[in-house]
Amino acid sequence: MQRIFLTGLSGAGKTTVGKLVAHRLGWRFLDTDALIEDQTGRTVAQIFREEGEAAFRQRETESLQHAAAQEQVVVATGGGAVISAANRHLMRQQGTVVYLAASVESAWQRLQEHSSGGATCTTGTLAGAGHTSRPLLAGDNGQQKLHALYETRKGWYEEADLKISTDEATPEQVALQVIAGASVQGALLSSAFPAEQMRFDLDHFIVQASVEWGGLHHLPQVLQALGLARRVFLVTDSQVGALYAGHLLELLHQAGLEAHLCTVPAGENSKSLEYFSQVIDWLVQHKAERHDPLIALGGGVVGDLTGFVAASYQRGMPLIQVPTSLLAQVDAAIGGKTAINHPQGKNLIGAFYQPRLILADPACLLTLPERAYCEGWAEIIKSGVALDSELFAWLEASASSLLRPAPELLTKIVARCLRLKMELVQEDEREQGRRAILNYGHTIGHALEAVTGYTTWLHGEAVAIGMEAAAHIAIALGLLAPEAAARQRALLLACKLPISCPDLAFDALLEAMSRDKKVQSGRMRWVLPTSIGQAIVSSDVPLALVKQAVEAVCTERVEGEPERAAP
């Protein structure tokens, strides 16, 4: 049931937030008061004055019934819609109900600001229509009247599936919380987007994977189906946790699971011995046992850190990867590489350790910041260039819409990349052969991250620059046609990815490359494309060509590149 109903006091922000949520989801926005006014040609205040409150409430119920009959809608209800038990029942039965909780003081202040000509919806406030159009607040003592309405209705508001405070958050922040909570509640599930289930047989181990739009809601059932222990341990970061952790813990508890949460700071710096030790200490403190599942909820940083902890604690505990970033869903959470960083190099400390389950929900990508979303496309383009010409063709055909693809396309791409990588892992789990092709763009990419202290470039951005440099080498060696490199460049730029790193210390980058874990017998290993969909691994690249390629990407920005600042 892809419907979200927003309830709450006047001034809580239902209209402003509802429009933002609908825009992100690609759904329609409906306002029950606006529906009534459109149907009658009169304002709410006029209807109250001419027909009375009872007649208005009947119209309100009819407008809510009309909205509930639609699919893929976000519905902002009037503040008094919850008075009717039939209305409350209808909303619970037909969708997910979200209570936008605001203090009376905050709600009144917003109404005052709007009615006095101050901040409006278009400037990013949570104010809705002015209180002059709200007949129950008209006259003197409006704030006291609002308080009385709240006292009468608060119990009904609290019946909602989700409660989200709007007092200390921007409309955009509240909208993301609504989407995250509704997704966990199952509001984004649709029979039109069935789950793609996969099973991969490795030596003495089976990895299961599920890609489903809205599938995060099914995590408890999937864990139980795997026969895992009733106690679960969840690791996330501060950004992802703020959106998803509370809702997911409640979902797990409702399913009868005992769930514990550990949150690390967002960012690459959490992939360190310090936070590795902190997570281990947390498991020891809670007396975690080797059969208790450890869940990584987050992007590549959380997945790598948690995976290494799972590989190490009591010599291995069941690992569940729940990637929430595009980069993690198509690459980082797949294949069993777990690691933390050393100040002198990325992923220098780690282990191969396969997850029992990878649960990828592409709907989680709706809550990503644009830059974090864009970086994930680097790994997808990498797979297309190095391994899969058909995937690359899909991307080219959809280049103009990749930054806002339809759920069907995004789910299809995530599933394709997951299957592609896991099939390589089945063939070469320990990266002794063909799996190394997945390192395309990473020789320079990892060095770029290390030399800038993991503070300037996101991983996918660094890989994109590395791909540009590797293509430069491949052309110079006569392996790749310039036209193919141009196609790669065009796709990277279409996804707002960088292809140069101007003003970077040239010598420092070369030195960092020499410390990369892929170096063998003192020689750098390069993944070089030979055509779209084909690549080779070579250790015979002359140093002069390497220097030329590094110099090429260390020059001024290319026209069309996005500006970059610290993430």
Coordinates of C-alpha atoms in Angstrom, one line a residue:
M1 CA 0.0 0.0 0.0
Q2 CA 2.0 2.9 -1.3
R3 CA 0.2 5.7 0.7
I4 CA 1.6 7.9 3.4
F5 CA -0.8 9.9 5.6
L6 CA 0.6 12.9 7.6
T7 CA -1.3 14.0 10.7
G8 CA -0.6 16.6 13.3
L9 CA -1.4 20.1 14.6
S10 CA -1.9 23.0 12.3
G11 CA 1.6 24.5 11.9
A12 CA 3.4 21.1 12.3
G13 CA 4.4 21.2 8.6
K14 CA 2.3 18.6 7.0
T15 CA 1.9 20.4 3.7
T16 CA 5.5 21.5 3.4
V17 CA 6.9 18.2 4.4
G18 CA 4.4 16.3 2.3
K19 CA 5.4 18.0 -0.9
L20 CA 9.0 17.3 -0.2
V21 CA 8.3 13.6 0.5
A22 CA 6.2 13.2 -2.6
H23 CA 8.8 14.8 -4.8
R24 CA 11.5 12.5 -3.6
L25 CA 9.3 9.4 -4.0
G26 CA 8.0 10.5 -7.4
W27 CA 4.5 10.3 -5.9
R28 CA 1.5 12.7 -6.0
F29 CA 0.8 15.1 -3.1
L30 CA -2.7 15.6 -1.9
D31 CA -4.0 17.9 0.8
T32 CA -7.5 17.1 2.2
D33 CA -8.3 20.7 2.9
A34 CA -7.2 21.7 -0.6
L35 CA -9.4 18.9 -2.0
I36 CA -12.4 20.3 -0.2
E37 CA -11.8 23.8 -1.3
D38 CA -11.3 22.7 -4.9
Q39 CA -14.6 20.7 -4.8
T40 CA -16.7 23.4 -3.2
G41 CA -15.1 26.6 -4.5
R42 CA -15.0 27.9 -0.9
T43 CA -12.4 28.2 1.7
V44 CA -12.4 26.0 4.8
A45 CA -13.3 29.1 6.9
Q46 CA -16.3 29.8 4.6
I47 CA -17.5 26.2 5.0
F48 CA -17.3 26.4 8.8
R49 CA -19.1 29.7 8.8
E50 CA -21.9 28.8 6.4
E51 CA -22.4 25.0 7.1
G52 CA -20.8 24.5 10.6
E53 CA -18.1 22.1 11.8
A54 CA -20.2 18.9 11.5
A55 CA -20.7 19.5 7.8
F56 CA -17.1 20.2 7.3
R57 CA -16.0 17.0 9.1
Q58 CA -18.3 15.0 6.7
R59 CA -16.6 16.7 3.7
E60 CA -13.2 16.0 5.3
T61 CA -14.0 12.3 5.6
E62 CA -15.1 12.2 2.0
S63 CA -11.9 13.9 0.8
L64 CA -9.8 11.4 2.9
Q65 CA -11.7 8.5 1.4
H66 CA -11.0 9.9 -2.1
A67 CA -7.3 10.3 -1.3
A68 CA -7.1 6.8 0.2
A69 CA -8.4 5.3 -3.0
Q70 CA -5.3 6.6 -4.9
E71 CA -2.0 4.9 -5.3
Q72 CA 1.5 6.4 -4.6
V73 CA 0.2 9.4 -2.8
V74 CA 1.4 11.4 0.2
V75 CA -1.7 12.9 2.0
A76 CA -1.6 15.9 4.3
T77 CA -4.6 15.7 6.5
G78 CA -6.4 18.5 8.4
G79 CA -5.5 18.9 12.0
G80 CA -8.9 17.5 13.0
A81 CA -9.1 14.5 10.7
V82 CA -8.0 12.3 13.6
I83 CA -11.2 13.1 15.6
S84 CA -13.1 10.5 13.6
A85 CA -12.4 6.9 14.6
A86 CA -13.5 5.9 11.1
N87 CA -10.9 8.2 9.6
R88 CA -8.2 6.8 11.8
H89 CA -9.1 3.3 10.9
L90 CA -9.2 4.1 7.2
M91 CA -5.7 5.6 7.3
R92 CA -4.2 2.6 9.2
Q93 CA -5.8 0.2 6.8
Q94 CA -4.9 2.0 3.6
G95 CA -1.3 3.1 4.3
T96 CA 1.3 4.3 6.8
V97 CA 0.3 7.0 9.2
V98 CA 3.0 9.5 10.3
Y99 CA 2.4 11.9 13.1
L100 CA 4.4 15.1 12.6
A101 CA 4.8 16.1 16.3
A102 CA 5.3 19.8 17.0
S103 CA 5.0 21.6 20.3
V104 CA 2.1 24.1 20.6
E105 CA 4.6 26.9 20.9
S106 CA 6.5 25.9 17.7
A107 CA 3.3 25.4 15.7
W108 CA 1.8 28.7 16.8
Q109 CA 5.0 30.6 16.0
R110 CA 5.1 29.1 12.5
L111 CA 1.4 30.1 12.0
Q112 CA 2.2 33.6 13.2
E113 CA 5.2 34.0 10.9
H114 CA 3.2 32.9 7.9
S115 CA 0.2 35.1 8.5
S116 CA 2.4 38.1 9.2
G117 CA 4.1 37.8 5.8
G118 CA 7.2 36.3 7.2
A119 CA 8.8 32.9 6.2
T120 CA 6.7 30.8 3.8
C121 CA 6.8 27.3 2.4
T122 CA 9.0 28.4 -0.5
T123 CA 11.8 29.5 1.8
G124 CA 12.1 26.2 3.6
T125 CA 10.0 26.7 6.7
L126 CA 7.5 24.3 8.1
A127 CA 4.6 26.9 8.2
G128 CA 1.5 26.1 6.3
A129 CA -1.5 28.3 5.7
G130 CA -1.9 31.3 8.0
H131 CA -4.1 30.8 11.1
T132 CA -6.6 33.3 9.7
S133 CA -7.9 30.4 7.5
R134 CA -8.2 28.2 10.5
P135 CA -11.6 28.9 12.0
L136 CA -11.0 27.0 15.2
L137 CA -8.1 29.4 16.0
A138 CA -9.9 32.6 15.0
G139 CA -10.4 35.5 17.4
D140 CA -8.5 36.1 20.6
N141 CA -6.4 33.6 22.5
G142 CA -5.5 31.6 19.4
Q143 CA -2.5 29.9 21.0
Q144 CA -4.6 28.8 24.0
K145 CA -7.2 27.4 21.6
L146 CA -4.4 25.5 19.7
H147 CA -3.2 24.1 23.0
A148 CA -6.7 23.0 23.9
L149 CA -7.0 21.3 20.5
Y150 CA -3.7 19.5 21.1
E151 CA -4.8 18.3 24.5
T152 CA -8.0 16.9 23.0
R153 CA -6.3 15.2 20.0
K154 CA -2.9 14.1 21.2
G155 CA -4.0 10.6 22.1
W156 CA -5.4 10.1 18.6
Y157 CA -2.2 11.6 17.0
E158 CA -0.1 9.1 19.0
E159 CA -2.0 6.2 17.4
A160 CA 0.1 6.8 14.2
D161 CA 2.6 4.2 12.9
L162 CA 5.4 6.7 13.2
K163 CA 6.0 9.8 15.3
I164 CA 8.6 12.4 14.0
S165 CA 9.3 15.6 15.8
T166 CA 9.5 18.8 13.7
D167 CA 10.6 21.2 16.4
E168 CA 14.3 21.2 15.8
A169 CA 14.5 20.0 12.2
T170 CA 14.3 21.6 8.8
P171 CA 11.6 20.5 6.4
E172 CA 14.1 18.6 4.3
Q173 CA 15.4 16.7 7.4
V174 CA 11.8 15.8 8.5
A175 CA 11.0 14.6 4.9
L176 CA 14.0 12.3 5.0
Q177 CA 12.9 10.9 8.3
V178 CA 9.4 10.3 7.0
I179 CA 10.8 8.4 4.0
A180 CA 13.1 6.3 6.1
G181 CA 10.5 5.5 8.7
A182 CA 7.8 4.7 6.1
S183 CA 10.2 2.5 4.2
V184 CA 11.0 0.4 7.3
Q185 CA 7.2 0.2 7.9
G186 CA 6.7 -1.3 4.5
A187 CA 5.0 1.7 2.9
L188 CA 7.2 1.5 -0.2
L189 CA 6.7 -2.1 -1.0
S190 CA 4.9 -2.9 -4.2
S191 CA 3.9 -6.1 -6.1
A192 CA 5.2 -4.3 -9.2
F193 CA 8.8 -4.5 -7.8
P194 CA 9.2 -8.1 -6.6
A195 CA 12.3 -9.1 -4.8
E196 CA 15.1 -10.7 -6.8
Q197 CA 16.5 -13.5 -4.7
M198 CA 20.0 -14.9 -5.3
R199 CA 22.1 -17.7 -3.9
F200 CA 25.9 -18.1 -4.5
D201 CA 27.8 -21.3 -3.6
L202 CA 31.3 -20.7 -2.5
D203 CA 33.8 -23.2 -1.0
H204 CA 32.0 -24.5 2.1
F205 CA 29.8 -21.4 2.3
I206 CA 26.6 -20.1 0.9
V207 CA 25.8 -16.4 0.4
Q208 CA 22.2 -15.3 0.0
A209 CA 21.2 -12.0 -1.5
S210 CA 18.0 -10.1 -1.9
V211 CA 17.4 -6.9 -3.9
E212 CA 13.9 -5.4 -3.3
W213 CA 12.5 -1.9 -3.4
G214 CA 11.3 -1.4 0.1
G215 CA 12.8 -4.7 1.2
L216 CA 14.3 -3.3 4.4
H217 CA 10.9 -4.0 6.0
H218 CA 11.5 -7.8 5.5
L219 CA 14.7 -7.9 7.4
P220 CA 13.2 -9.7 10.5
Q221 CA 11.6 -12.4 8.4
V222 CA 14.8 -13.0 6.4
L223 CA 16.9 -13.3 9.6
Q224 CA 14.4 -15.8 11.0
A225 CA 14.3 -17.7 7.8
L226 CA 18.1 -18.1 8.0
G227 CA 17.7 -19.7 11.4
L228 CA 20.0 -17.2 13.1
A229 CA 20.1 -16.5 16.8
R230 CA 17.3 -14.4 18.4
R231 CA 19.8 -11.8 19.6
V232 CA 21.1 -9.4 16.9
F233 CA 23.8 -6.8 17.0
L234 CA 23.4 -3.8 14.7
V235 CA 26.3 -1.4 13.7
T236 CA 25.5 1.8 11.9
D237 CA 26.9 5.4 11.5
S238 CA 25.6 8.6 12.9
Q239 CA 24.0 9.8 9.7
V240 CA 22.3 6.5 8.7
G241 CA 21.4 5.7 12.2
A242 CA 19.6 9.0 12.7
L243 CA 17.2 8.1 9.9
Y244 CA 16.8 4.3 10.1
A245 CA 18.2 2.8 13.4
G246 CA 15.3 3.6 15.7
H247 CA 12.6 2.4 13.3
L248 CA 14.6 -0.7 12.5
L249 CA 15.2 -1.6 16.1
E250 CA 11.4 -1.3 16.7
L251 CA 10.7 -3.5 13.8
L252 CA 13.1 -6.1 15.0
H253 CA 11.7 -6.0 18.5
Q254 CA 8.1 -6.3 17.2
A255 CA 9.3 -9.5 15.5
G256 CA 10.5 -10.9 18.8
L257 CA 14.2 -10.3 18.3
E258 CA 16.5 -8.8 20.9
A259 CA 18.4 -6.1 19.1
H260 CA 21.4 -4.0 20.3
L261 CA 22.8 -0.9 18.5
C262 CA 26.3 0.5 18.2
T263 CA 26.8 3.8 16.3
V264 CA 30.1 5.1 15.0
P265 CA 30.7 8.5 13.5
A266 CA 29.9 8.9 9.8
G267 CA 32.9 9.1 7.5
E268 CA 36.0 7.3 6.4
N269 CA 37.8 8.0 9.7
S270 CA 35.7 5.3 11.4
K271 CA 37.5 2.6 9.4
S272 CA 40.3 2.6 11.9
L273 CA 41.8 0.5 14.7
E274 CA 40.2 2.8 17.2
Y275 CA 36.6 2.1 16.1
F276 CA 37.4 -1.5 15.4
S277 CA 38.3 -1.8 19.1
Q278 CA 35.3 0.1 20.2
V279 CA 32.9 -2.2 18.4
I280 CA 34.7 -5.2 19.8
D281 CA 34.5 -3.8 23.3
W282 CA 30.7 -3.2 22.8
L283 CA 30.3 -6.9 21.8
V284 CA 32.2 -8.1 24.8
Q285 CA 30.2 -5.8 27.1
H286 CA 27.0 -7.3 25.8
K287 CA 28.4 -10.8 26.0
A288 CA 27.8 -11.4 22.3
E289 CA 28.2 -15.0 21.2
R290 CA 29.6 -16.4 18.0
H291 CA 26.2 -17.4 16.7
D292 CA 24.6 -14.0 17.1
P293 CA 24.3 -12.2 13.8
L294 CA 26.2 -8.9 13.3
I295 CA 24.3 -6.5 11.0
A296 CA 26.1 -3.7 9.1
L297 CA 23.6 -1.0 8.3
G298 CA 25.2 1.7 6.3
G299 CA 27.5 2.5 3.4
G300 CA 30.9 1.1 2.6
V301 CA 32.6 2.4 5.7
V302 CA 30.2 0.6 8.0
G303 CA 30.2 -2.5 5.9
D304 CA 34.0 -2.8 5.8
L305 CA 34.4 -2.1 9.5
T306 CA 31.6 -4.3 10.7
G307 CA 32.7 -7.1 8.3
F308 CA 36.2 -7.1 9.8
V309 CA 34.8 -7.1 13.3
A310 CA 32.6 -10.1 12.3
A311 CA 35.6 -11.9 10.9
S312 CA 37.6 -11.3 14.1
Y313 CA 35.2 -11.6 17.1
Q314 CA 35.4 -15.1 18.5
R315 CA 36.9 -16.2 15.2
G316 CA 33.8 -15.3 13.2
M317 CA 30.1 -14.5 13.7
P318 CA 27.3 -14.4 11.1
L319 CA 27.6 -11.2 9.1
I320 CA 24.5 -9.5 7.5
Q321 CA 25.2 -6.7 5.1
V322 CA 22.4 -4.2 4.8
P323 CA 23.9 -1.6 2.5
T324 CA 22.2 1.8 2.4
S325 CA 24.4 3.7 -0.1
L326 CA 24.5 3.1 -3.9
L327 CA 28.2 2.4 -3.7
A328 CA 27.8 -0.3 -1.1
Q329 CA 24.8 -1.9 -2.8
V330 CA 26.6 -2.4 -6.0
D331 CA 30.1 -3.0 -4.8
A332 CA 31.4 -2.5 -1.2
A333 CA 29.0 -4.9 0.6
I334 CA 29.5 -7.7 -2.0
G335 CA 32.3 -10.2 -2.1
G336 CA 33.6 -10.5 1.4
K337 CA 36.4 -8.0 1.4
T338 CA 36.5 -6.4 4.9
A339 CA 39.1 -4.0 6.1
I340 CA 40.1 -0.9 8.0
N341 CA 42.5 1.8 6.9
H342 CA 46.1 2.5 8.0
P343 CA 47.3 6.1 7.9
Q344 CA 49.7 5.1 5.1
G345 CA 47.1 3.3 3.0
K346 CA 43.5 2.3 2.5
N347 CA 42.2 -1.1 3.5
L348 CA 45.7 -2.4 4.6
I349 CA 44.3 -4.3 7.6
G350 CA 41.5 -6.7 6.9
A351 CA 40.2 -10.2 5.9
F352 CA 38.2 -12.0 3.3
Y353 CA 34.9 -12.8 5.2
Q354 CA 31.7 -13.5 3.4
P355 CA 28.3 -12.4 4.6
R356 CA 25.5 -14.8 5.2
L357 CA 23.1 -12.4 3.7
I358 CA 23.2 -9.2 1.5
L359 CA 19.9 -7.3 1.7
A360 CA 19.9 -4.4 -0.7
D361 CA 16.9 -2.0 -0.6
P362 CA 17.3 0.6 -3.4
A363 CA 14.6 2.7 -1.8
C364 CA 17.2 3.6 0.9
L365 CA 19.0 5.6 -1.8
L366 CA 16.1 8.1 -1.6
T367 CA 17.6 9.5 1.6
L368 CA 21.1 9.9 0.4
P369 CA 22.7 13.3 -0.1
E370 CA 23.2 14.0 -3.8
R371 CA 27.0 13.8 -3.7
A372 CA 26.9 10.4 -1.8
Y373 CA 24.4 9.1 -4.3
C374 CA 26.4 10.3 -7.3
E375 CA 29.6 8.6 -6.1
G376 CA 28.0 5.2 -6.3
W377 CA 27.6 5.5 -10.1
A378 CA 31.4 5.3 -10.4
E379 CA 31.4 1.7 -9.3
I380 CA 28.5 0.9 -11.6
I381 CA 30.3 2.6 -14.6
K382 CA 33.5 0.7 -13.6
S383 CA 31.6 -2.6 -13.9
G384 CA 30.2 -1.7 -17.2
V385 CA 33.6 -0.6 -18.7
A386 CA 35.6 -3.5 -17.3
L387 CA 33.1 -6.4 -17.4
D388 CA 29.7 -5.8 -18.9
S389 CA 29.1 -3.9 -22.2
E390 CA 25.3 -4.5 -21.9
L391 CA 25.3 -2.8 -18.5
F392 CA 27.2 0.1 -20.0
A393 CA 24.7 0.3 -22.8
W394 CA 21.9 0.5 -20.3
L395 CA 23.6 3.4 -18.6
E396 CA 24.3 5.3 -21.8
A397 CA 20.7 4.9 -22.9
S398 CA 19.5 6.3 -19.5
A399 CA 22.3 8.8 -19.0
S400 CA 19.9 11.8 -18.8
S401 CA 17.9 10.2 -16.0
L402 CA 20.4 8.3 -13.9
L403 CA 20.4 10.9 -11.1
R404 CA 16.6 10.3 -10.7
P405 CA 15.9 6.9 -12.2
A406 CA 12.6 5.1 -11.9
P407 CA 12.5 2.5 -9.1
E408 CA 12.3 -0.4 -11.7
L409 CA 15.5 0.8 -13.4
L410 CA 17.5 1.4 -10.3
T411 CA 16.5 -1.9 -8.8
K412 CA 17.4 -3.7 -12.0
I413 CA 20.9 -2.0 -12.1
V414 CA 21.6 -2.8 -8.4
A415 CA 20.6 -6.5 -9.0
R416 CA 22.7 -6.7 -12.1
C417 CA 25.8 -5.3 -10.4
L418 CA 25.4 -7.6 -7.4
R419 CA 25.0 -10.7 -9.5
L420 CA 27.9 -9.7 -11.7
K421 CA 30.3 -9.2 -8.8
M422 CA 29.2 -12.4 -6.9
E423 CA 29.6 -14.5 -10.0
L424 CA 33.2 -13.3 -10.2
V425 CA 33.6 -14.0 -6.5
Q426 CA 32.4 -17.6 -7.0
E427 CA 35.1 -18.0 -9.6
D428 CA 37.9 -16.2 -7.7
E429 CA 37.0 -15.5 -4.0
R430 CA 40.5 -14.6 -2.9
E431 CA 41.3 -12.3 -5.8
Q432 CA 44.0 -14.6 -7.2
G433 CA 42.8 -14.1 -10.8
R434 CA 40.0 -12.5 -12.7
R435 CA 38.4 -10.8 -9.7
A436 CA 41.2 -8.3 -9.8
I437 CA 39.5 -6.7 -12.8
L438 CA 37.0 -5.2 -10.3
N439 CA 39.9 -3.0 -9.1
Y440 CA 39.6 -0.9 -12.3
G441 CA 40.3 2.7 -11.3
H442 CA 41.4 1.8 -7.8
T443 CA 45.2 2.0 -8.2
I444 CA 45.1 5.8 -8.3
G445 CA 41.8 6.0 -6.5
H446 CA 43.0 4.5 -3.2
A447 CA 46.2 6.5 -3.4
L448 CA 44.2 9.7 -3.9
E449 CA 42.1 9.0 -0.9
A450 CA 45.2 8.2 1.3
V451 CA 47.2 11.2 0.2
T452 CA 44.4 13.6 1.0
G453 CA 43.7 12.0 4.4
Y454 CA 40.3 10.6 3.4
T455 CA 38.8 14.1 3.8
T456 CA 38.6 15.5 0.3
W457 CA 37.3 12.8 -2.0
L458 CA 34.6 10.3 -1.6
H459 CA 35.6 6.8 -2.6
G460 CA 33.6 6.7 -5.8
E461 CA 34.9 10.1 -6.8
A462 CA 38.5 8.9 -6.4
V463 CA 37.7 5.8 -8.4
A464 CA 36.3 8.0 -11.2
I465 CA 39.5 9.9 -11.4
G466 CA 41.4 6.6 -11.3
M467 CA 39.4 5.3 -14.3
E468 CA 40.2 8.4 -16.3
A469 CA 43.9 7.9 -15.6
A470 CA 43.8 4.2 -16.4
A471 CA 42.0 4.9 -19.7
H472 CA 44.8 7.4 -20.5
I473 CA 47.4 4.6 -20.0
A474 CA 45.4 2.1 -22.0
I475 CA 45.2 4.5 -24.9
A476 CA 49.0 5.2 -24.7
L477 CA 49.6 1.4 -24.8
G478 CA 47.4 1.0 -27.8
L479 CA 44.9 -1.2 -25.9
L480 CA 41.9 1.2 -25.9
A481 CA 40.4 3.3 -28.7
P482 CA 40.1 7.0 -27.8
E483 CA 36.4 6.8 -28.7
A484 CA 35.8 4.2 -25.9
A485 CA 37.6 6.4 -23.4
A486 CA 35.4 9.3 -24.5
R487 CA 32.3 7.3 -23.9
Q488 CA 33.5 6.5 -20.4
R489 CA 34.3 10.2 -19.7
A490 CA 30.8 11.3 -20.9
L491 CA 29.1 8.9 -18.6
L492 CA 31.2 9.9 -15.6
L493 CA 30.4 13.5 -16.2
A494 CA 26.7 12.8 -16.7
C495 CA 26.7 11.3 -13.2
K496 CA 28.4 14.5 -11.8
L497 CA 31.6 12.6 -11.1
P498 CA 35.1 14.3 -11.2
I499 CA 37.8 13.1 -13.6
S500 CA 40.7 15.3 -12.4
C501 CA 42.3 16.4 -9.1
P502 CA 44.0 19.7 -9.8
D503 CA 46.6 21.1 -7.4
L504 CA 47.4 17.7 -5.9
A505 CA 51.0 17.0 -5.0
F506 CA 52.2 14.8 -7.9
D507 CA 55.0 13.1 -6.0
A508 CA 52.9 12.3 -3.0
L509 CA 50.3 10.6 -5.2
L510 CA 53.0 8.4 -6.8
E511 CA 54.4 7.5 -3.4
A512 CA 51.0 6.5 -2.1
M513 CA 50.4 4.3 -5.2
S514 CA 53.7 2.4 -4.4
R515 CA 52.2 1.4 -1.0
D516 CA 49.0 0.1 -2.4
K517 CA 48.2 -3.5 -1.3
K518 CA 47.9 -4.5 -5.0
V519 CA 51.6 -3.9 -5.6
Q520 CA 53.4 -7.2 -6.3
S521 CA 57.2 -7.6 -6.2
G522 CA 57.5 -3.8 -6.2
R523 CA 55.5 -3.4 -9.4
M524 CA 52.1 -1.7 -9.6
R525 CA 49.3 -3.7 -11.0
W526 CA 46.9 -1.9 -13.3
V527 CA 43.5 -2.8 -14.6
L528 CA 43.4 -1.5 -18.1
P529 CA 40.3 -1.5 -20.4
T530 CA 40.7 -2.9 -23.9
S531 CA 37.1 -2.1 -25.0
I532 CA 33.8 -1.3 -23.3
G533 CA 33.1 -4.5 -21.3
Q534 CA 36.7 -5.9 -21.5
A535 CA 39.8 -5.3 -19.4
I536 CA 43.1 -6.9 -18.5
V537 CA 45.4 -6.8 -15.5
S538 CA 49.0 -5.7 -16.2
S539 CA 52.1 -5.1 -14.2
D540 CA 54.1 -4.0 -17.2
V541 CA 53.1 -0.4 -17.4
P542 CA 56.3 1.8 -17.8
L543 CA 56.8 4.3 -15.0
A544 CA 56.9 7.1 -17.6
L545 CA 53.4 6.3 -18.7
V546 CA 52.2 6.2 -15.1
K547 CA 53.7 9.6 -14.5
Q548 CA 52.0 11.0 -17.7
A549 CA 48.6 9.6 -16.6
V550 CA 49.0 11.0 -13.1
E551 CA 50.1 14.3 -14.5
A552 CA 47.1 14.3 -16.8
V553 CA 44.6 14.0 -14.0
C554 CA 46.5 16.5 -11.7
T555 CA 46.0 19.3 -14.1
E556 CA 43.1 21.9 -14.2
R557 CA 39.5 20.8 -14.0
V558 CA 37.9 19.5 -17.1
E559 CA 35.0 21.5 -18.5
G560 CA 31.7 20.1 -17.1
E561 CA 33.2 18.6 -13.9
P562 CA 31.5 19.3 -10.6
E563 CA 33.3 21.5 -8.0
R564 CA 34.5 19.5 -5.0
A565 CA 34.9 20.3 -1.3
A566 CA 35.5 18.2 1.7
P567 CA 32.7 15.6 2.1

